[in-house]
Structure formats: structure tokens, C-alpha cells
Coordinates of C-alpha atoms and ligand atoms in Angstrom, one line a residue:
M1 CA -18.4 48.5 39.5
L2 CA -20.0 45.8 41.0
I3 CA -19.7 42.3 39.1
K4 CA -22.2 39.7 40.3
R5 CA -21.1 35.9 39.6
K6 CA -24.2 33.7 39.1
S7 CA -22.8 30.2 39.1
G8 CA -19.8 28.3 37.5
W9 CA -19.2 29.0 33.6
E10 CA -22.0 32.0 33.8
L11 CA -20.0 35.4 33.1
P12 CA -21.9 38.8 34.3
E13 CA -24.2 39.1 31.3
H14 CA -23.2 43.0 30.8
L15 CA -19.7 41.5 29.8
V16 CA -20.9 39.0 27.2
T17 CA -23.8 40.6 25.6
P18 CA -22.2 42.8 23.0
E19 CA -23.1 40.7 19.9
R20 CA -26.8 41.7 20.8
L21 CA -26.5 45.0 22.2
F22 CA -28.0 46.7 19.4
L23 CA -31.1 44.7 19.5
N24 CA -31.1 45.2 23.4
R25 CA -34.8 45.8 23.9
R26 CA -36.0 43.0 21.6
A27 CA -33.5 40.8 23.3
L28 CA -34.6 41.5 26.7
L29 CA -38.1 40.2 26.2
A30 CA -37.1 37.6 24.1
G31 CA -34.7 36.6 27.0
L32 CA -37.4 37.0 29.7
A33 CA -39.8 34.6 27.6
G34 CA -36.8 32.2 26.9
A35 CA -35.7 32.2 30.3
A36 CA -38.7 29.9 31.5
L37 CA -37.3 27.5 28.9
A38 CA -33.9 27.6 29.5
G39 CA -32.2 24.5 30.9
F40 CA -29.5 22.1 30.1
A41 CA -28.5 20.0 27.4
D42 CA -29.3 16.2 27.9
P43 CA -26.2 14.2 27.8
S44 CA -28.2 11.2 26.7
R45 CA -28.9 13.3 23.4
A46 CA -26.1 11.3 21.4
E47 CA -27.9 7.7 21.9
S48 CA -30.2 8.2 19.0
D49 CA -27.8 9.7 16.5
P50 CA -27.0 7.0 13.8
S51 CA -23.2 8.5 13.6
Q52 CA -22.3 7.7 17.2
G53 CA -20.3 4.7 16.4
L54 CA -17.8 7.1 14.2
Y55 CA -16.7 8.6 17.9
P56 CA -14.4 9.0 19.4
A57 CA -12.3 9.5 16.2
A58 CA -8.2 9.4 16.3
P59 CA -6.3 12.5 17.7
N60 CA -4.6 14.6 14.9
P61 CA -1.0 15.1 16.7
T62 CA -0.6 18.6 15.0
Y63 CA -3.4 19.9 16.9
R64 CA -3.3 18.0 20.2
D65 CA -2.2 21.0 22.6
A66 CA -3.8 24.0 22.6
G67 CA -1.4 25.5 25.2
R68 CA -4.5 25.6 27.9
A69 CA -6.7 23.0 29.3
I70 CA -10.0 22.0 27.5
T71 CA -13.0 23.6 28.8
D72 CA -15.3 21.5 30.5
E73 CA -18.0 19.9 28.2
K74 CA -20.9 21.5 30.4
Y75 CA -19.9 24.9 29.9
N76 CA -19.7 24.3 26.1
T77 CA -22.8 22.6 25.9
N78 CA -25.0 25.1 27.8
Y79 CA -23.1 28.7 27.0
N80 CA -23.9 29.3 23.6
N81 CA -24.6 31.8 20.9
F82 CA -27.0 30.1 18.6
Y83 CA -29.5 32.9 17.6
E84 CA -31.9 30.6 15.7
F85 CA -32.9 29.5 19.4
G86 CA -32.9 32.8 21.2
T87 CA -30.6 35.7 22.1
S88 CA -29.4 34.4 25.6
K89 CA -26.7 32.1 26.3
G90 CA -29.0 29.5 27.5
I91 CA -30.6 28.2 24.8
A92 CA -29.4 24.6 24.9
A93 CA -32.9 23.2 26.1
E94 CA -34.6 25.1 23.2
A95 CA -31.8 23.9 20.8
E96 CA -33.1 20.2 21.5
K97 CA -35.9 21.1 19.2
L98 CA -33.5 21.2 16.5
R99 CA -34.1 18.0 14.0
I100 CA -31.0 16.4 12.9
R101 CA -31.9 13.5 10.5
P102 CA -32.5 13.4 7.9
W103 CA -30.1 16.1 7.2
E104 CA -29.4 17.1 3.7
I105 CA -26.5 19.3 2.6
A106 CA -27.0 21.1 -0.4
I107 CA -23.4 21.9 -2.4
D108 CA -23.9 24.4 -5.5
G109 CA -22.6 27.4 -7.5
E110 CA -19.7 27.2 -9.5
V111 CA -19.2 23.7 -9.3
D112 CA -19.0 20.7 -11.8
K113 CA -22.3 19.5 -10.8
P114 CA -24.1 20.5 -8.0
I115 CA -25.3 17.8 -5.4
T116 CA -27.5 17.0 -2.3
I117 CA -25.8 14.9 0.2
G118 CA -27.1 13.6 3.3
I119 CA -25.1 13.9 6.4
D120 CA -24.4 10.1 6.9
D121 CA -23.4 10.0 3.2
L122 CA -21.2 12.4 3.7
L123 CA -19.6 10.8 6.6
K124 CA -18.8 7.7 4.8
K125 CA -16.6 9.8 2.4
V126 CA -14.3 11.5 5.1
T127 CA -11.8 10.2 7.6
L128 CA -13.0 12.1 11.2
E129 CA -10.1 13.0 13.4
E130 CA -10.0 15.1 16.7
R131 CA -8.2 18.4 16.7
I132 CA -8.3 20.5 19.9
Y133 CA -8.8 24.2 19.1
R134 CA -8.9 27.3 20.9
H135 CA -12.3 29.4 20.4
R136 CA -12.7 33.1 20.7
C137 CA -15.6 34.8 20.5
V138 CA -15.9 38.2 19.4
E139 CA -17.6 39.1 22.8
A140 CA -13.9 38.7 24.3
W141 CA -14.6 35.0 25.8
S142 CA -12.9 31.9 25.0
M143 CA -12.9 28.3 25.3
V144 CA -10.9 25.1 24.4
V145 CA -12.8 22.6 22.4
P146 CA -12.0 19.2 21.5
W147 CA -13.5 19.0 17.9
T148 CA -14.1 16.1 15.7
G149 CA -14.6 16.4 12.2
F150 CA -12.5 16.9 8.8
P151 CA -10.7 19.4 7.1
M152 CA -12.8 21.8 4.8
R153 CA -10.4 20.9 2.0
K154 CA -11.8 17.5 1.9
L155 CA -15.3 18.8 1.3
V156 CA -14.0 21.2 -1.4
E157 CA -12.6 17.9 -3.3
I158 CA -16.0 16.1 -3.2
A159 CA -17.7 19.5 -4.5
K160 CA -14.9 20.0 -7.6
P161 CA -15.4 23.8 -7.6
K162 CA -14.7 25.3 -11.1
A163 CA -11.6 27.8 -11.5
D164 CA -13.8 30.9 -11.4
A165 CA -15.0 30.1 -7.6
K166 CA -13.5 32.9 -5.3
Y167 CA -15.4 32.4 -2.2
V168 CA -17.4 29.7 0.2
R169 CA -20.8 30.7 1.3
F170 CA -22.5 28.8 4.1
E171 CA -25.9 28.9 5.0
T172 CA -27.8 27.6 8.2
F173 CA -31.4 26.4 8.1
N174 CA -34.5 28.9 8.2
D175 CA -37.2 27.2 10.0
P176 CA -39.1 29.6 12.2
E177 CA -41.7 26.9 13.5
M178 CA -38.7 24.6 14.7
A179 CA -36.3 27.5 15.8
S180 CA -38.4 29.9 17.9
G181 CA -35.7 32.8 17.4
Q182 CA -36.4 32.9 13.7
Q183 CA -40.0 33.9 14.4
P184 CA -40.4 37.8 14.0
G185 CA -40.2 39.3 17.4
L186 CA -41.6 42.8 18.7
F187 CA -38.7 44.5 17.1
G188 CA -38.6 42.8 13.8
S189 CA -36.5 40.0 12.7
M190 CA -32.7 39.1 12.2
P191 CA -32.2 38.7 8.0
W192 CA -32.0 34.7 8.3
P193 CA -30.9 32.3 7.3
Y194 CA -27.4 32.7 9.3
V195 CA -25.2 33.2 6.5
E196 CA -21.2 33.2 6.4
G197 CA -18.2 33.2 3.8
L198 CA -14.5 32.7 3.5
T199 CA -12.3 33.1 0.5
M200 CA -11.2 29.7 -1.1
A201 CA -7.7 30.3 -0.1
E202 CA -9.4 30.3 3.5
A203 CA -11.3 27.1 2.7
M204 CA -8.3 25.3 1.8
N205 CA -6.3 26.2 4.9
D206 CA -5.7 23.0 6.7
L207 CA -7.1 24.8 9.9
T208 CA -10.2 25.0 8.3
F209 CA -12.5 22.3 9.9
M210 CA -15.8 21.0 9.4
V211 CA -17.1 19.7 13.0
T212 CA -19.6 17.0 13.3
G213 CA -18.4 16.0 16.8
A214 CA -16.9 17.2 20.2
Y215 CA -16.0 15.7 23.3
G216 CA -15.9 12.3 21.5
K217 CA -19.2 12.2 20.3
P218 CA -21.6 13.7 17.8
V219 CA -21.6 17.4 18.3
A220 CA -24.4 18.6 20.6
K221 CA -27.6 20.5 18.9
S222 CA -26.5 23.8 21.0
M223 CA -23.2 23.5 19.4
G224 CA -24.5 23.2 15.7
A225 CA -25.1 19.8 15.1
P226 CA -24.9 17.8 12.9
I227 CA -22.4 20.0 10.9
R228 CA -20.7 23.2 11.6
I229 CA -17.3 24.7 10.8
H230 CA -14.7 26.0 12.7
M231 CA -12.1 28.4 12.3
P232 CA -10.0 29.1 15.2
W233 CA -8.1 32.2 14.1
K234 CA -11.3 34.5 13.3
Y235 CA -14.0 35.7 15.7
G236 CA -16.5 32.9 16.7
F237 CA -19.4 34.5 14.6
K238 CA -17.7 33.1 11.3
S239 CA -18.0 29.6 12.4
I240 CA -21.3 28.9 11.2
K241 CA -23.6 26.1 12.7
S242 CA -26.0 23.7 11.6
I243 CA -25.2 24.0 7.7
I244 CA -27.5 23.1 5.2
K245 CA -25.7 24.7 1.7
V246 CA -22.3 25.2 1.0
S247 CA -22.0 27.6 -2.4
F248 CA -19.2 28.3 -4.3
V249 CA -19.6 31.7 -5.4
K250 CA -17.7 34.6 -7.5
E251 CA -18.8 37.3 -5.1
R252 CA -17.8 38.0 -1.4
P253 CA -20.7 36.5 0.3
V254 CA -22.3 39.0 3.0
G255 CA -22.7 37.3 6.2
M256 CA -25.7 37.6 8.4
W257 CA -23.9 39.9 11.0
E258 CA -22.4 42.0 8.2
Q259 CA -25.7 42.5 6.8
L260 CA -27.1 43.6 10.3
Q261 CA -24.2 45.9 11.2
A262 CA -21.3 45.9 8.8
S263 CA -19.2 48.5 11.0
E264 CA -19.0 45.8 13.5
Y265 CA -18.8 42.4 12.1
G266 CA -17.0 42.3 8.8
F267 CA -16.0 39.4 6.3
W268 CA -12.5 39.0 7.8
A269 CA -12.9 39.1 11.4
N270 CA -9.4 37.5 12.2
V271 CA -8.5 38.0 15.8
N272 CA -6.4 41.1 16.5
P273 CA -6.0 42.2 20.3
E274 CA -4.8 45.6 18.6
V275 CA -8.0 46.4 16.7
P276 CA -10.7 46.9 18.9
H277 CA -14.4 46.2 18.1
P278 CA -15.8 49.8 17.7
R279 CA -17.7 49.3 21.3
W280 CA -15.2 47.3 23.2
S281 CA -11.5 46.2 23.5
Q282 CA -10.3 43.0 22.3
A283 CA -6.9 43.1 24.2
S284 CA -7.9 40.5 26.4
E285 CA -10.3 37.5 26.8
Q286 CA -12.1 35.6 29.5
V287 CA -11.3 32.1 29.4
L288 CA -14.7 30.3 30.2
G289 CA -14.8 28.0 33.3
T290 CA -11.6 29.2 34.8
G291 CA -12.3 32.8 35.9
E292 CA -9.2 33.9 34.3
R293 CA -8.9 37.0 32.0
I294 CA -5.6 36.5 29.4
P295 CA -4.2 38.5 26.9
T296 CA -5.7 37.9 23.3
Q297 CA -3.2 36.5 20.7
L298 CA -3.0 38.0 17.1
F299 CA -4.7 35.5 14.6
N300 CA -5.7 33.8 18.2
G301 CA -2.1 32.3 18.0
Y302 CA -2.5 30.6 15.0
G303 CA -0.6 33.0 12.6
D304 CA 2.0 30.2 11.8
Y305 CA -0.7 28.8 9.8
V306 CA -2.6 31.6 8.6
A307 CA -0.9 35.0 8.2
A308 CA 0.3 34.2 4.6
L309 CA -3.4 34.2 3.6
Y310 CA -3.4 37.9 4.3
A311 CA -0.4 38.9 2.2
G312 CA -1.2 41.6 0.1
L313 CA -4.5 42.2 1.4
E314 CA -3.3 45.1 4.1
N315 CA -5.8 47.5 2.6
E316 CA -8.7 45.3 3.9
K317 CA -10.6 45.5 7.1
L318 CA -8.7 42.0 8.1
Y319 CA -9.6 42.4 11.7
M320 CA -13.2 43.6 12.0
Ligands
LIG401 N1 -26.2 29.3 12.8 C1 -25.5 29.9 13.8 N2 -24.3 29.6 13.8 C2 -23.5 30.4 14.6 C3 -24.0 31.2 15.6 C4 -25.6 31.6 15.5 O1 -26.2 32.3 16.2 N3 -26.0 30.8 14.6 N4 -23.2 32.0 16.6 C5 -21.8 32.1 16.3 C6 -21.2 32.8 17.5 S1 -21.4 34.4 17.7 C7 -20.3 31.9 18.0 S2 -19.1 32.7 19.2 C8 -20.3 30.6 17.6 C9 -20.5 29.9 19.0 O2 -20.4 28.5 19.0 P1 -20.4 27.7 20.5 O3 -21.8 27.8 21.1 O4 -20.2 26.1 20.0 O5 -19.3 28.0 21.5 O6 -21.0 30.1 16.6 C10 -20.8 31.1 15.8 N5 -22.2 30.1 14.8
LIG402 MO1 -19.5 34.9 18.9

């Protein structure tokens, strides 16, 4: 098969588009329209961010070595899945339309007292730290990212959930005027807003990280400013960007991808090289920026931290 490399970090599109394959015709048209707008993120963007003085933060020594080189920032800020701004990887320029101040986060559901907190007030309540994590997309590519943020556990402490809260449900903005990808297209619309969920035990795990920065500065818009989550042992679609609502709930949340195609994108979505996605293998991954393909590890190599979370859940579809 002929594989044409474009430049640098760009993978051949047919290798990296599976997440949108079933939307293909619509995606194709959207991609054509988006191509004219596509460009690169402007590195000067962070200058107007009021939280800029908080970066860089002290590295957490436990998460300093990801066993691979950090992926160059330019790959990470310009090669994204952020469907609110389009279905191609080149949404960085379009994502500059994301307005990140004021930015309010609602914390509600089974909590002592529902609150709404501005991002800068939230940042005052936490201590930021840097962690280098491997990131594995279900489309079988990966990167290594120096995130800055705070453990999700800290957000749980702030929220004070009641004992009957069993899951956390996260929601991204829904603003078709700002985010062109949220406008209904020729072939309909995705079931916006983007929603994802975790169990309380997963939320309390030390690895579960609320990300507000990357590469020593506020996180780029294309990567989910001003606040996203990252769970490095799960496929990337679980790590929801640009969060506006965190709800503590009794029932298992249904994510946007799960709602769209439950047979392909489940609730658990833990990385496992031996469980193929229905349409492709998960055995190996392309490391962005290196041209290398390497074997994928169970739980993306984080089993020591998270395997115990799944004891007794063997009947669940833990890896899809
Ligand atoms: N709101 C929102 N969050 C999202 C997505 C998205 O389209 N919208 N894409 C997900 C997918 S599929 C991946 S792989 C990661 C990509 O994060 P990155 O662009 O920072 O690499 O974000 C996840 N979070
Ligand atoms: Mo992904």
C-alpha cells in the first residue's frame, strides 16, 4: 500500500481518522471547508491569559519520566482531536475562537452544596504541579505530554460529594456560534455537548489529573483550555476538554461517543493491546513526531497505579 507522508507530524490521514469514519461523508465535507481555515496555533496566545504567572509549576517527581521523549509542543498544539472545532486534526486556528475568560465551572449533583466557580478562583484553591504522561488515542497514535494541573482528587475535596455519588460526569460547552463544529451539518449533528464519565474510584486515583497547563504555560486552546482532564491509562476520548460542568451522579454517565456508537466507544475504554477496536488493532501505536511504531502496553503502562481499580469488574467491557 502506498503511504504518502505529508510533513513532520502529519500521519497519513487514513491511519488516523477512525474516530470519525462512520461520519465520513459529513467529515469529508467539513474537512474541505475547514481546510481553508486550518493553520497553526499562535504561541503568543498565552500572553493575555491571567493565569500565566502560575507557570511553570514544580515537577511532581513521581511523574517525571515517561520512558520516552516528550513530544515536541508543535505537534501537540497542532495535531488535535477537538470535534467542537472540526473533524480534522488541523483545528488549532479555528480553536483560537474559544473564549476562555470568563470561564465558569458548575459543580453539582450529589454534593453538599452545588457551586459555580470561576477558573481563576479555582486555581487559587489548588497547588499546580507538572506531570509527564503518555497519551494514547484510540486511533492508535500517542504522544508524551508535560501537563500542568492538580489531581482530580482535590476537585472532589472541594465538591464534597455525598456517599451516594458513584460516578463523575463531565461536560464541555455547547456553543455553535463560537464552535463551528457544533453547528448542524449536512449529515446531522453530533449529540453535543461532549460528555464523559468516570467512577468515583477512578476520579480519586492519583493518576487522574485536571489539566490547566502544558509545556510550562496555560494549556493551548487546541488542547482544551482552560481546563480539561487527562487519564493516561484510558483511550484519549475519555479525557474531555474545556470542561464547564462536573456532576457527581448515581447513574453511570453515557459519553458522547458512547451515545453515538456504543459498540465502539464504551464507558471504561482502558488501553489494552490485546483487545482490538471493532475496526482496527490496538496492538501498536504510532508515536507522533518520531516516525516510530511501538507495541502498546496494557493500561498504557500504568497498570501498577490502576489495575486494582478493576478487580471484581471482569464481566465489564473494561477495554472498549
Ligand atoms: N471536548 C472534547 N474533548 C475531547 C475531544 C473532543 O473532540 N472534544 N477529543 C478527545 C480525543 S479523541 C482525544 S485523543 C484527546 C486529544 O487531546 P489532544 O488534542 O490534547 O491530544 O482529547 C479528547 N477530548
Ligand atoms: Mo482520541
